[in-house]
Structure formats: C-alpha cells, structure tokens
Coordinates of C-alpha atoms and ligand atoms in Angstrom, one line a residue:
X1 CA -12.3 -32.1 -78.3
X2 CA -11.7 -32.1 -74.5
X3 CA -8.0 -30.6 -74.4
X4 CA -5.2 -32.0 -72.8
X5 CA -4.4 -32.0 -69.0
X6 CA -3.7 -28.5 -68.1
X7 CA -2.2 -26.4 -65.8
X8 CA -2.9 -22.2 -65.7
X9 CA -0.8 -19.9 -63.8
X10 CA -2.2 -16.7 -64.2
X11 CA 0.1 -13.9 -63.3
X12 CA -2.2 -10.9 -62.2
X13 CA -4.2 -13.4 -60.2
X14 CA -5.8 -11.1 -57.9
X15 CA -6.1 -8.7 -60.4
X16 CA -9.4 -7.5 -62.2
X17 CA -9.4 -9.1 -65.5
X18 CA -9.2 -12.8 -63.3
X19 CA -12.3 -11.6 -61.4
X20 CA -13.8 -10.3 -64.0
X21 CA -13.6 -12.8 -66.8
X22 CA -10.7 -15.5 -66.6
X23 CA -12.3 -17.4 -63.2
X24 CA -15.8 -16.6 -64.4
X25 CA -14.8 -18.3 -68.3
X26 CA -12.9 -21.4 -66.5
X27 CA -15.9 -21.8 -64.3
X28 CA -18.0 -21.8 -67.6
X29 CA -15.9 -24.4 -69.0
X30 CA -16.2 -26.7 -66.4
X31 CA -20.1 -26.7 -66.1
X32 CA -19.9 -27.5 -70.0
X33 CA -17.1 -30.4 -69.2
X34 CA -14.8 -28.5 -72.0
X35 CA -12.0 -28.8 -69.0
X36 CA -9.6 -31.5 -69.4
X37 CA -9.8 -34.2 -66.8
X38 CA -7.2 -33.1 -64.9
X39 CA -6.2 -29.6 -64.5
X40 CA -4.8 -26.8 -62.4
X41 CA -5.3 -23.0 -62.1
X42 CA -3.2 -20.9 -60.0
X43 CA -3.4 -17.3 -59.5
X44 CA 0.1 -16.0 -58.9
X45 CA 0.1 -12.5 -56.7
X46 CA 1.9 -10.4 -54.0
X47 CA -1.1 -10.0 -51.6
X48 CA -1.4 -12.4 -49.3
X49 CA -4.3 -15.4 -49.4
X50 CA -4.4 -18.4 -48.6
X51 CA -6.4 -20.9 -50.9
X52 CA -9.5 -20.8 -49.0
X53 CA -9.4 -17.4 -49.0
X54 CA -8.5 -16.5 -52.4
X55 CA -11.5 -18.9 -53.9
X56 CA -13.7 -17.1 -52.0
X57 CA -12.5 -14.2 -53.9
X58 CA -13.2 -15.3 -57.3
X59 CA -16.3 -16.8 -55.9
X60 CA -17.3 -13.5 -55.6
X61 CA -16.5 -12.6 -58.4
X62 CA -18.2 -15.2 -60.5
X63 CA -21.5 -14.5 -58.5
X64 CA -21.1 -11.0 -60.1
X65 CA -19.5 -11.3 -63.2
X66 CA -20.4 -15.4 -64.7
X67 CA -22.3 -16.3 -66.9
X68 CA -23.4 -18.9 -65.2
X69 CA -23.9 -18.7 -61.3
X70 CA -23.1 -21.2 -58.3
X71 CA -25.9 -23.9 -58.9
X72 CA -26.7 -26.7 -57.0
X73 CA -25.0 -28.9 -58.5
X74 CA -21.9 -28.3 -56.8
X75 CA -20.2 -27.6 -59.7
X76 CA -18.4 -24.9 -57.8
X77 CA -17.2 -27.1 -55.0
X78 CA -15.3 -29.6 -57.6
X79 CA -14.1 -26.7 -59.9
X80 CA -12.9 -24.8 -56.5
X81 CA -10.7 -28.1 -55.5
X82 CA -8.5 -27.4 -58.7
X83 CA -7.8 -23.8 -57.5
X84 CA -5.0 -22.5 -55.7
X85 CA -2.9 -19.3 -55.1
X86 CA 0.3 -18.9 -54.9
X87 CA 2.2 -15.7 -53.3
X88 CA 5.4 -14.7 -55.1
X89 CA 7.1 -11.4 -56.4
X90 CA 7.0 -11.3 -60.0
X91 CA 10.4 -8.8 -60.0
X92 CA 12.1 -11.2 -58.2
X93 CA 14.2 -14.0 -60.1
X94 CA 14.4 -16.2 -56.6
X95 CA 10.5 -16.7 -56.5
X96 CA 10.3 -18.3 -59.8
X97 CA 11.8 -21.5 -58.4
X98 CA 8.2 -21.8 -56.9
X99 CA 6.5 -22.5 -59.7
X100 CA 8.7 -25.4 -61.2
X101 CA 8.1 -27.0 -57.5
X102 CA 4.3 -26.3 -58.5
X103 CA 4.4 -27.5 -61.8
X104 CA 6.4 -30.7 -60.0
X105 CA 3.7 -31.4 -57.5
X106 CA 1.3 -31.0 -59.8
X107 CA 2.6 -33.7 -62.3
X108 CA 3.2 -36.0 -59.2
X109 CA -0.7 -35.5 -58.9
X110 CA -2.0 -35.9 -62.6
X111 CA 0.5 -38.7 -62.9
X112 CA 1.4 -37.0 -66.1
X113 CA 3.3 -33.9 -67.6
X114 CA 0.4 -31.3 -68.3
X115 CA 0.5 -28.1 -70.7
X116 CA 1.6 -25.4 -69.0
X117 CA 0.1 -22.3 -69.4
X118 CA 1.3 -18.9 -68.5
X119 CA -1.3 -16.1 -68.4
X120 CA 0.2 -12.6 -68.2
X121 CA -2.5 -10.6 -67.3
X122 CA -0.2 -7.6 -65.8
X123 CA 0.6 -4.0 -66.5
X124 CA 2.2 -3.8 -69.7
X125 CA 5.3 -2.4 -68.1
X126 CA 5.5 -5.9 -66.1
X127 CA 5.2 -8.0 -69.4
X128 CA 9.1 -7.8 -70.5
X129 CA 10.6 -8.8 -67.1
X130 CA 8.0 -11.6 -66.3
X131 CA 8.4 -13.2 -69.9
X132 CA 11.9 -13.3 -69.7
X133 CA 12.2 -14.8 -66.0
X134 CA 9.7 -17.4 -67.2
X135 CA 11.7 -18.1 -70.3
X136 CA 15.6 -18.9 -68.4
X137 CA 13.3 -21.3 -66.3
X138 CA 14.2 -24.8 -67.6
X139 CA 10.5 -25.8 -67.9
X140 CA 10.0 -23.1 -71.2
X141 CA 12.3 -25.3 -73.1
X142 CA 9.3 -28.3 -73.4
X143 CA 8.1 -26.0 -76.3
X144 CA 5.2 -28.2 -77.3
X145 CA 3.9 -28.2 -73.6
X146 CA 4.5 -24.7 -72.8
X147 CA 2.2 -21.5 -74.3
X148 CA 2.3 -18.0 -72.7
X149 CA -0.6 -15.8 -73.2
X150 CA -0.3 -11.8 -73.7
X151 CA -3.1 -9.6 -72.6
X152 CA -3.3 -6.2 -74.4
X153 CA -2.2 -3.7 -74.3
X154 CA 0.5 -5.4 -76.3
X155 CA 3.1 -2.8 -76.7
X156 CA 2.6 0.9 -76.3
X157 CA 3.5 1.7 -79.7
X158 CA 5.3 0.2 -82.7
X159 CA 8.9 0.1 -81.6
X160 CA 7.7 -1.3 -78.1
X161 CA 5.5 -3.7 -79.8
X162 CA 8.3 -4.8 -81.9
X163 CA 10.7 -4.8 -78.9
X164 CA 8.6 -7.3 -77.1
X165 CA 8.0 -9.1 -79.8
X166 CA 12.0 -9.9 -80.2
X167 CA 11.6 -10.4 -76.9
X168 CA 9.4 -13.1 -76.5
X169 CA 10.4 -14.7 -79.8
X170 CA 14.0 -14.8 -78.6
X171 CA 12.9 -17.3 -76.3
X172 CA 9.4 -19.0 -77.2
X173 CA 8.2 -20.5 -80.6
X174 CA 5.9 -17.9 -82.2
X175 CA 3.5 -21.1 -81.8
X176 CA 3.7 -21.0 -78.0
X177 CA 3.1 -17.3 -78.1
X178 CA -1.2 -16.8 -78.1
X179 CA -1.0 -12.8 -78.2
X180 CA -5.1 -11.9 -77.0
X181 CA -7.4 -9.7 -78.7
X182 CA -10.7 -10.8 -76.8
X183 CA -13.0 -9.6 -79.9
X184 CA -11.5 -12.2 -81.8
X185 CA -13.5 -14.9 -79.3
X186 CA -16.7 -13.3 -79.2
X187 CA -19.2 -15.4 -81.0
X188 CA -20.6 -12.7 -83.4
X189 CA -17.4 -12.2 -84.5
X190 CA -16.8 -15.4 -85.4
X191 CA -19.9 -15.5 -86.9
X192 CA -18.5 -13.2 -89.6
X193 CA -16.8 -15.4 -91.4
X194 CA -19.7 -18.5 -91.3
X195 CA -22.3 -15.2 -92.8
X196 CA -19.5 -14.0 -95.4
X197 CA -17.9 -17.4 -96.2
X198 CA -20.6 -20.5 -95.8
X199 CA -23.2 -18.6 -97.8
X200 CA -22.3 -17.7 -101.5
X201 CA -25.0 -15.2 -101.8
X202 CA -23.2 -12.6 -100.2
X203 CA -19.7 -12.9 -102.1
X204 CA -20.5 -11.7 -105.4
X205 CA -21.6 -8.0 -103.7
X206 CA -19.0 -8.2 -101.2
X207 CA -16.8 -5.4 -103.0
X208 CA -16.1 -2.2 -104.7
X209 CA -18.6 -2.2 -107.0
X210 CA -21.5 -2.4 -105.0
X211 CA -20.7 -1.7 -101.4
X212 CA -21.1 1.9 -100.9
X213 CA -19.0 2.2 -97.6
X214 CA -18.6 0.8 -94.2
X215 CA -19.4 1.8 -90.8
X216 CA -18.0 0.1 -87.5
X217 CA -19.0 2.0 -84.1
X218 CA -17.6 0.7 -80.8
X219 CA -19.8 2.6 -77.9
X220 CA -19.8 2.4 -74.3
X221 CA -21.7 3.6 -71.9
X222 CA -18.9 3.3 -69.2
X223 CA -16.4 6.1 -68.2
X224 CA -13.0 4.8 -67.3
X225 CA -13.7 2.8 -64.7
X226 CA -11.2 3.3 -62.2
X227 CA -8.6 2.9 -65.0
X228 CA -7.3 6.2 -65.0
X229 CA -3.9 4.8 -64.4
X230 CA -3.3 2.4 -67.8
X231 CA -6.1 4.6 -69.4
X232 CA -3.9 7.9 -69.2
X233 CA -0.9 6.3 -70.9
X234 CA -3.5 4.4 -73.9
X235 CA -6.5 6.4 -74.8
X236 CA -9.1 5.7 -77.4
X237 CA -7.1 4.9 -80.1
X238 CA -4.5 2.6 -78.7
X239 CA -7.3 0.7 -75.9
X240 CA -9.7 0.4 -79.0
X241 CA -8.9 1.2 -83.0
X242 CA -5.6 -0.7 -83.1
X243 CA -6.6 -3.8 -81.6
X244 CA -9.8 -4.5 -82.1
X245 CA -11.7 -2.0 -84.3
X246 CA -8.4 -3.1 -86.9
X247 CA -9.4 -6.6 -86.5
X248 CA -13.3 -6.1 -86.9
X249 CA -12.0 -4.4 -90.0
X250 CA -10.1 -7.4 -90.8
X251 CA -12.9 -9.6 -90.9
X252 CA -15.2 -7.7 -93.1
X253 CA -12.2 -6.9 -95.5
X254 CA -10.4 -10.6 -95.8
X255 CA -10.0 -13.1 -98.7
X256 CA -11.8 -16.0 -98.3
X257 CA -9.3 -18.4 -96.5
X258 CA -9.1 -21.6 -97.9
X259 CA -8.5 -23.4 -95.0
X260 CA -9.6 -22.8 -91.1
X261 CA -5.4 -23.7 -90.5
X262 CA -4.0 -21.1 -87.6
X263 CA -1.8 -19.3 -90.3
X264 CA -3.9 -19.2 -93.2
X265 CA -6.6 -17.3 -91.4
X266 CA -3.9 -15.0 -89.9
X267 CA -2.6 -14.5 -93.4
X268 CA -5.4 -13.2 -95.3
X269 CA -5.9 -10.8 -92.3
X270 CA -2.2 -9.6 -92.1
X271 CA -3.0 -9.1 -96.2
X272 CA -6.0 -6.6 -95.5
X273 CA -3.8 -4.6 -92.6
X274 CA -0.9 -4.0 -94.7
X275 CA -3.4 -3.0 -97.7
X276 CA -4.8 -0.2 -95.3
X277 CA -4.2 3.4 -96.8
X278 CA -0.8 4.7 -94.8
X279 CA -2.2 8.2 -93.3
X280 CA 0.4 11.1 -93.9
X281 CA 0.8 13.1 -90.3
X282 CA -0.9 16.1 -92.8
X283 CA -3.9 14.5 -93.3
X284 CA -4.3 13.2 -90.0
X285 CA -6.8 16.4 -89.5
X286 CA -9.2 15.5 -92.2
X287 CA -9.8 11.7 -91.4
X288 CA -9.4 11.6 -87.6
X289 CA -11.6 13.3 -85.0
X290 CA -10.2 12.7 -81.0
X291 CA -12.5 13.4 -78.1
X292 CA -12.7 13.7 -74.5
X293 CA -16.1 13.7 -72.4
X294 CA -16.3 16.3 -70.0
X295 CA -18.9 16.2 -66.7
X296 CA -22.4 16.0 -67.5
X297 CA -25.7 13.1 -66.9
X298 CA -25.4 9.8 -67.9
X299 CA -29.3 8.3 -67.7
X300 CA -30.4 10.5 -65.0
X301 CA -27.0 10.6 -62.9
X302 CA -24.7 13.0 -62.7
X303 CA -20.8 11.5 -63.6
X304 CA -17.5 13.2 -63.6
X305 CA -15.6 14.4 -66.6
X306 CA -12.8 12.5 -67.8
X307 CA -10.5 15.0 -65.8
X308 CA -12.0 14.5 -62.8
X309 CA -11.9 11.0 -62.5
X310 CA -9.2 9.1 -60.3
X311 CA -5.5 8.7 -61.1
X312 CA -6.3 10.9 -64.3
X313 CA -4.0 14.1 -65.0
X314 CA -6.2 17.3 -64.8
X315 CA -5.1 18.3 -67.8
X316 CA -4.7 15.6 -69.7
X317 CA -4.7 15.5 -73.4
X318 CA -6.0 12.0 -73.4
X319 CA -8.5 10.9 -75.8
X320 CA -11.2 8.9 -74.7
X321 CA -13.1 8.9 -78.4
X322 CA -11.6 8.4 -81.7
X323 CA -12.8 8.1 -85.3
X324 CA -11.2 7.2 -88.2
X325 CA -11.6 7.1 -92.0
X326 CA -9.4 4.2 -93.3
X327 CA -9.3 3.1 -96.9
X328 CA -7.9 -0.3 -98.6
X329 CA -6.0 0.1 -101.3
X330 CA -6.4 -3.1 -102.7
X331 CA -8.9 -4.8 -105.8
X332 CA -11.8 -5.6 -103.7
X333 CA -12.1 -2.5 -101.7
X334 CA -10.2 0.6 -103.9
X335 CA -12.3 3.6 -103.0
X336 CA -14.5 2.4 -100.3
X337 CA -14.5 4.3 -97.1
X338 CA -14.5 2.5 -93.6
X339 CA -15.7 4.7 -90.9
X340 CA -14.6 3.5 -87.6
X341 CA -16.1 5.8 -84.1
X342 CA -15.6 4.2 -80.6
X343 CA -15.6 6.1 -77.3
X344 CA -16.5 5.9 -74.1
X345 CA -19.4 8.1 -72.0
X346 CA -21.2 7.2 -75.2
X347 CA -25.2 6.5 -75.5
X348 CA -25.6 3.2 -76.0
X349 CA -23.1 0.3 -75.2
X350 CA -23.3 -1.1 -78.6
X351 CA -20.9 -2.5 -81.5
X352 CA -21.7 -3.1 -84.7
X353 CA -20.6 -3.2 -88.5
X354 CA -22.6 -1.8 -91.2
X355 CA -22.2 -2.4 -94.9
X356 CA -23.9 0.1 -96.9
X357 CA -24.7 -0.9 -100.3
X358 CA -25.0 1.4 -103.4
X359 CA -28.2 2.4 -104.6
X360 CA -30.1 1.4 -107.2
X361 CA -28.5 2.2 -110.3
X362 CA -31.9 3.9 -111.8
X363 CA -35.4 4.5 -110.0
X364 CA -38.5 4.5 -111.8
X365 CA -40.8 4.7 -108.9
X366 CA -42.8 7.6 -109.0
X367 CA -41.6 10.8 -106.6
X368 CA -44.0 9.8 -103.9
X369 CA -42.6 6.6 -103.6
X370 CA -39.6 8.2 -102.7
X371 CA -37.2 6.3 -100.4
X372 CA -37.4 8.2 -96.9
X373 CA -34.7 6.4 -95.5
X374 CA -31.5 4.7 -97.1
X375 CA -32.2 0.8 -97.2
X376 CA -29.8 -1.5 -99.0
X377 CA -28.0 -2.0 -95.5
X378 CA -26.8 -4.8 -93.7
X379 CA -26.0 -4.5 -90.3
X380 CA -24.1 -7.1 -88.1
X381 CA -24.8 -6.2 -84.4
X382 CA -21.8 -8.0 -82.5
X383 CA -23.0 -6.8 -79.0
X384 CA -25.1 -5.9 -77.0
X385 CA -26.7 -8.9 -78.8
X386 CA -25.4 -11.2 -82.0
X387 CA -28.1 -9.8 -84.9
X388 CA -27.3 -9.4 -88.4
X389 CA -30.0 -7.2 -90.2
X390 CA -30.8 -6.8 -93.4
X391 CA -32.2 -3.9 -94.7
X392 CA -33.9 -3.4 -97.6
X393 CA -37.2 -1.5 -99.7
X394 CA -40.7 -2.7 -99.3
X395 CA -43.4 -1.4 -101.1
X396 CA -45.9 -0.3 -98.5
X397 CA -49.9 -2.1 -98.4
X398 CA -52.4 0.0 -99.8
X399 CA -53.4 1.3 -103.5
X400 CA -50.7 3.7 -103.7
X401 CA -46.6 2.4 -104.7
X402 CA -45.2 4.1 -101.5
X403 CA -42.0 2.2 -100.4
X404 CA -40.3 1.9 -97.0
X405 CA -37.6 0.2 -95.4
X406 CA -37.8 -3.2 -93.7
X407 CA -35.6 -5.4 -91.9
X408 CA -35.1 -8.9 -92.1
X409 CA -33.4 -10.3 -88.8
X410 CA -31.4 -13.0 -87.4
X411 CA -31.1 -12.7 -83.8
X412 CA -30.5 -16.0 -82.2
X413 CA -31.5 -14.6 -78.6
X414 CA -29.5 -17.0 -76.7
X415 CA -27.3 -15.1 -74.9
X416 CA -27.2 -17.5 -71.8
X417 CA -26.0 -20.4 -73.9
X418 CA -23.5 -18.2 -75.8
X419 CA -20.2 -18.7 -74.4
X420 CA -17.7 -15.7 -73.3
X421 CA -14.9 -14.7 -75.9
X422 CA -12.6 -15.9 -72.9
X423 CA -14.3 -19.2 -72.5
X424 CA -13.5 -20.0 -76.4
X425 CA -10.0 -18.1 -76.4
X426 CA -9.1 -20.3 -73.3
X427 CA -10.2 -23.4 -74.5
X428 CA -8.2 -22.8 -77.5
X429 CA -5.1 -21.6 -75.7
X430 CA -5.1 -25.2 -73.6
X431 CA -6.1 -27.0 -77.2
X432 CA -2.9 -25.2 -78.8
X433 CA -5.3 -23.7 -81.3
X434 CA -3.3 -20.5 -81.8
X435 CA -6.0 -18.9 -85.0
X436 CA -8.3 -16.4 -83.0
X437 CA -4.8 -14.9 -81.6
X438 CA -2.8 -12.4 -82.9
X439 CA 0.3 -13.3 -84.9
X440 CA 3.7 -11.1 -84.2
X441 CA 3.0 -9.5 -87.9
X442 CA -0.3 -8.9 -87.4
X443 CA 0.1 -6.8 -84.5
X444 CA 3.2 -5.0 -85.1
X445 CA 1.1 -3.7 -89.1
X446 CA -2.0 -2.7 -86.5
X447 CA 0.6 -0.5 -84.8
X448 CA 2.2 0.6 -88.4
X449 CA -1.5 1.8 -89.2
X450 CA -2.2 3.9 -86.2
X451 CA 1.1 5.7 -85.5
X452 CA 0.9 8.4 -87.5
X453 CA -2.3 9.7 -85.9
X454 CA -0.8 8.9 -82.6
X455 CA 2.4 11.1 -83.4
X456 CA 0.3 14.3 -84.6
X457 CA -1.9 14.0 -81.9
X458 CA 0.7 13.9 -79.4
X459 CA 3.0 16.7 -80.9
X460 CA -0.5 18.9 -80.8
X461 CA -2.4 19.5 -77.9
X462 CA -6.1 18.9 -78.3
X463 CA -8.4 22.5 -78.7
X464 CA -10.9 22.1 -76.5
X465 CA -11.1 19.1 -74.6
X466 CA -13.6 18.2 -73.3
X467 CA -15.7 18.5 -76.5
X468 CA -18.4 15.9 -75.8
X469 CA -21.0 15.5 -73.0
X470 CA -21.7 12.2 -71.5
X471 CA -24.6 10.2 -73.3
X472 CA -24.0 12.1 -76.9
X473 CA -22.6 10.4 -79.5
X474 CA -18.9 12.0 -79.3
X475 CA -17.8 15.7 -80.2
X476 CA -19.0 17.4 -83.1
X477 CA -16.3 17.3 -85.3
X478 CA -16.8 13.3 -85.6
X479 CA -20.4 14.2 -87.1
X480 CA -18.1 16.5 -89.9
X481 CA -15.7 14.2 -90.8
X482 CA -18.3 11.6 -92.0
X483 CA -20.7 14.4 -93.3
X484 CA -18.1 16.3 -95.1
X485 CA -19.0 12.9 -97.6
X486 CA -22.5 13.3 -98.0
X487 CA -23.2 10.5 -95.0
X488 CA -24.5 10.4 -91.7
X489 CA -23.1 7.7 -88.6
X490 CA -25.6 4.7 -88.0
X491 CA -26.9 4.4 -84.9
X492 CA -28.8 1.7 -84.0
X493 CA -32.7 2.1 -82.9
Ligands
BG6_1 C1 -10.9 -3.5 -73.6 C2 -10.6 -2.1 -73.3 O1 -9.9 -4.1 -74.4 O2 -12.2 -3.6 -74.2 C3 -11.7 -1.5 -72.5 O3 -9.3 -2.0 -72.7 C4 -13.0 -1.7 -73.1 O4 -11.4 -0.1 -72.3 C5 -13.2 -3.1 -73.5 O5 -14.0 -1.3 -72.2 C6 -14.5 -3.3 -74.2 O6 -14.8 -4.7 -74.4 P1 -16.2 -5.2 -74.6 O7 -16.0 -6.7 -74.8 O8 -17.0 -4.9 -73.4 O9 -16.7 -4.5 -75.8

C-alpha cells in the first residue's frame, strides 16, 4: 500500500545517520515507487546549505552508503526535486515558526494536508527540548496527521527513559510516538516470526523441554568510529544488549501472536521482557563479563585502543563488549540459558541466534560413531547474510556407521533486492504502522532488565581494561562465564 502524502522533517539533517541511512532508505523507496505521490523531506540543521548544496551532500552519501546507486534513470534527479533544507536552531523557540510556514507552503503545493513526520535523529540530550518545542506548535494537535520518530539511544537509563517518556506522552498519542530500534526492520529479523510462526514444525520443540540453551552474538569488526563522544556516555551494554540484543531475545522467546495488530505483537514481547530473570547487583559477577579492546591488528592493520581513540577519556571505564546470561522465568523457557556476547574490535561482523537443542535422549551407536561435534543446532544468521541453518547428524558413506554433522541451509542470497531496516521502518512510519517500534512499556522493562548490571559496573571500576585485543572474540572472562556450564560460544565458520 502506497502511503499517504508525506512530509519528513528530519532534525539532525546534516548529521550522520541522514547520510548514512535515512537519504540512502528514502532514495530506495522511491526507485521501488513505495513513496507516496506527493511528498517532502527536509533536513533541518544549523550549518548553512542551500538546497543545491545540501542534495549534493546526501548525493554523496548515497553513492557511498545506498543500496542502490544513481542510475540512469534519473531517478535521482526527480527524488532530488522533493528535497530541501532548511537552517534553523533547534534551541531556539523563535525558529520553530519556520516549519509551520513549511508545512503551509507545502500543503499549498500537494493541494492537500500531508502527514507530518518529525525525525529526531539528534543527541539524546537534544531529544527533550526539541519534542517539547514541536509539541506547543499548533500543528502537533492534528494527532492523526502528526507522528514523531525517536532514534536511540532512547534514554540514558531507566528514570531518563521514563522521564521522556512522560514527556512525550504528555503531549503526543502513544500512537504518534514510533520509538526506533532498527533491528526490528531488518528482514531476517522479521523473518523470525514467518520461520517460528507459519511453519508448525518448529513449535512443538520450541521450549524447555527440548531446547538446550540459546546463543545470540552481536560482533563487529568496527572500533568506535569516531563516536567517542555518545559512545563514552553508552558503552556496550546500553548501545547494544538493551535495545536490540533484548529485542532479538524477544523474538525467539514470544507467544505466538494471534494477530499481526501493532499492540498484540508488542504485547507478547513486553510479556517475555518482564518474564526475564531480575539480576541481583551480587550476582552481577557471575552472569556478566564487560570488556574493553585495547591497541593491537585488525586484518593486517594496526588500530588504536579504545583509549586512544578521539573524544574518548584516557581512562575510561567504558565497556565496549558485554555478555550476559539471562534466564526466563516463565513455562516455556524455566531453566534455559540465553547467552547474549556483542562487542566491538571483534572478528567477524556477524549476528546471529543459535538454538541448541538437547541431545538425544539415549545413543546406541557404537563408540566410533561417536558425535565429534554437537549437531541438533539451528542457527538463524541475521547478518552479514539472512541464513537459517539447520544442523543435524548424518551418518557418513562408507561400510562403517561413523556419523557427522551436516547443515541444511536456507540462504536466500539476495541481498541487493533485500530492502534496509530503515527503508521498511520508514515506510511504516509514513503508513502509521506503529508494530516494528518500540512501545513506552517495552522500552522502559528493557531498561528495568539491564540496570542492575549497569549500577555495579559503574560503582566498580573495571580490573584491567583493556582485556581484549582487536580481532579476538572479547576478553577471557566471557569464555568462563559460558564454560563454567559445560558450553562453548558459537562462532560461525
Ligand atoms: C547501533 C549502535 O544501534 O547499531 C552502533 O549504536 C552499532 O554502535 C550498530 O554499530 C550496529 O548496527 P548493525 O545494523 O550494523 O548491526
């Protein structure tokens, strides 16, 4: 369904994540005619362009960063036309009069009221003060026509979390609110609940009773990025497990909805967040590892430790890998580990779930048949590629019964066709399809989850940061904390 006529302000509009991602997903849109007939983006920033100049800008960033390139076509020369920029201070009250004479001129030109779409992709500190100068202007009260998008970092912790979510709800509907968590748009993501809930195979083993434990890793390659700034005041845990390790988690751990309505969905993930295990501040120790990378050689090139890089504290106690042993006290998963690692400096740039199954319950195959390496495995590969593998015993060709593992695959390969979580989560956001966004509740239990390891960690100084090299798989003491249970971290071939 071709949404409605729309018009995007994105606060943060010479930022990086409009370079990056929002211009390059729009752009996407339009080649695939998902944008409405009429619409509007403009990027809203202090530094001075004028239009030409600041398409040329995302131009460049969409030769870098799209999907899909310029083509000859021309597609970029009609999607250009609907771009403009607009200079204003977000601080200051005055300049918000400029965009209701925007959002005027633009209805004069569509010949019809649009949906109006605030983006705020700013420094968390600037989220407060922007929402609430957007929500005295008069045009916030259309509440059907007006939705404001949150980028993470959404909150610093719980109170703050909470704080801006009174905020915001103090002057928008909760259904105008479309809080982002970009895993949620990623295709293999979404592919988790066709795999888990359009196939009844899988249900009947989806449980206690024969899953063994479960695995999620989150690995970069990727230091900080010249995001020493925000990364200094996050770290691994808040930039990664509480968003959207929590909602991977969510995914694997859910109820079967019974219907694809906004709520429901949201509902039966809320249910698995508030069923995670609450972590006592004494057991942080025994089911959370934190880690910093120092200096070292990343594929043959020599990088800077965390420490060294730019706008990062010298000293700083800043984690930048975390891992995690959660469990869900709840009928369906009482008992069963999940064992969550991301981090960056890491040796692959992979994410994936694994679901270990138990093993067979006896084994009559003689000794040499022995299994060499645990099967009964599926693995959902989310990136670098969508794959879900299934892993199980074979018995090898020959005279002899000698078993070993094989994999049955699904790997669409199709990557170019794929579209960008941001392409689907901006779609939605101008079709007022509010399900692969984060509810107030939802991210206010994430935060619930993860503050008492952020507490302890903070009231104790790390011991001996750094404690991983660059292109390892994290510190040491992550390799303990899964061992100490008899199992080893997955990594995938
Ligand atoms: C972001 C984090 O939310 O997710 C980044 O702030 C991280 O630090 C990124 O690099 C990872 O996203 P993806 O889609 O590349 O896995």
């Amino acid at each position: 369904k071709i949404p409605p006529a729309s018009l995007i302000f994105i606060f943060g509009g010479s930022g990086d994540l409009n370079y990056r991602k929002l211009s390059p997903a729009l752009y996407n849109l339009f080649i695939d005619e998902w944008m409405p007939e009429k619409f509007g983006i403009v990027g809203i920033g202090r530094s001075p362009y004028n239009d030409e100049d600041y398409r040329q800008r995302l131009l460049n960033g969409i030769r870098q960063f799209s999907r899909r390139k310029e083509d000859s076509y021309g597609h970029w020369d009609e999607f250009s036309k609907h771009v403009t920029y607009l200079q204003m201070d977000a601080e200051k009250e005055g300049d918000y009069q400029k965009i209701a004479e925007v959002v005027k001129a633009k209805e004069a030109e569509m010949g019809e009221h649009p949906n109006v779409i605030f983006y705020l992709s700013v420094a968390p500190q600037l989220m407060p003060d922007i929402a609430k100068k957007l929500g005295a202007l008069q045009l916030c009260s259309e509440t059907s026509t007006t939705r404001i998008v949150i980028e993470k970092p959404f909150g610093h912790d719980l109170k703050s979390a909470h704080e801006l979510n009174q905020l915001l709800m103090g002057m928008f509907k909760e259904e105008q609110i479309y809080r982002i968590d970009h895993y949620l748009g990623k295709e293999s993501v979404q592919n988790i609940l066709s795999l888990r809930f359009a196939n009844a195979l899988f249900e009947p083993i989806w449980n206690r009773h024969y899953i063994d434990y479960v695995q999620i890793t989150a690995s970069e390659t990727v230091g900080v990025e010249g995001r020493g700034g925000y990364y200094e005041q996050s770290g691994a845990l808040r930039d990664m497990v509480q968003n959207h390790i929590l909602q991977l988690m969510c995914m694997i751990a859910m109820e079967a909805p019974v219907s694809f309505d906004a709520n429901e969905i949201r509902n039966k993930k809320v249910d698995v967040l508030k069923a995670i295990r609450k972590i006592s501040k004494e057991e942080v120790n025994q089911v959370a590892v934190r880690g910093q990378y120092g200096e070292g050689w990343m594929k043959g090139e020599k990088v800077p430790g965390y420490k060294q890089e730019k706008s990062v504290n010298p000293n700083s106690a800043v984690e930048t890998f975390a891992a995690v042993k959660f469990y869900i006290d709840n009928w369906r998963w009482q008992d069963v580990p999940f064992y969550v690692r991301t981090g960056k400096r890491m040796n692959q740039k992979s994410t994936s779930i694994t679901i270990q199954f138990k093993t067979a319950p006896s084994y009559a195959f003689p000794p040499e048949a022995a299994e060499t390496w645990r099967a009964n495995r599926l693995t959902i590969s989310i990136q670098p590629e969508m794959e879900v593998k299934l892993r199980f015993q074979s018995k090898r060709a020959g005279q002899s019964m000698t078993l070993s593992p094989v994999d049955m695959i699904f790997n669409p390969k199709d990557g170019e066709n794929e579209p960008e979580a941001y392409e689907t989560l901006l779609l939605d956001v101008m079709e007022g399809n509010a399900t692969l966004f984060m509810r107030a509740d939802q991210v206010e239990a994430a935060w619930k989850i993860v503050m008492p390891i952020l507490e302890t960690w903070e009231s104790r100084p790390p011991a001996g940061f750094p404690n991983y090299t660059p292109d390892s798989w994290g510190p040491e003491d992550a390799e303990a904390l899964i061992a100490r249970d008899g199992h080893n971290w997955i990594t995938m071939p």
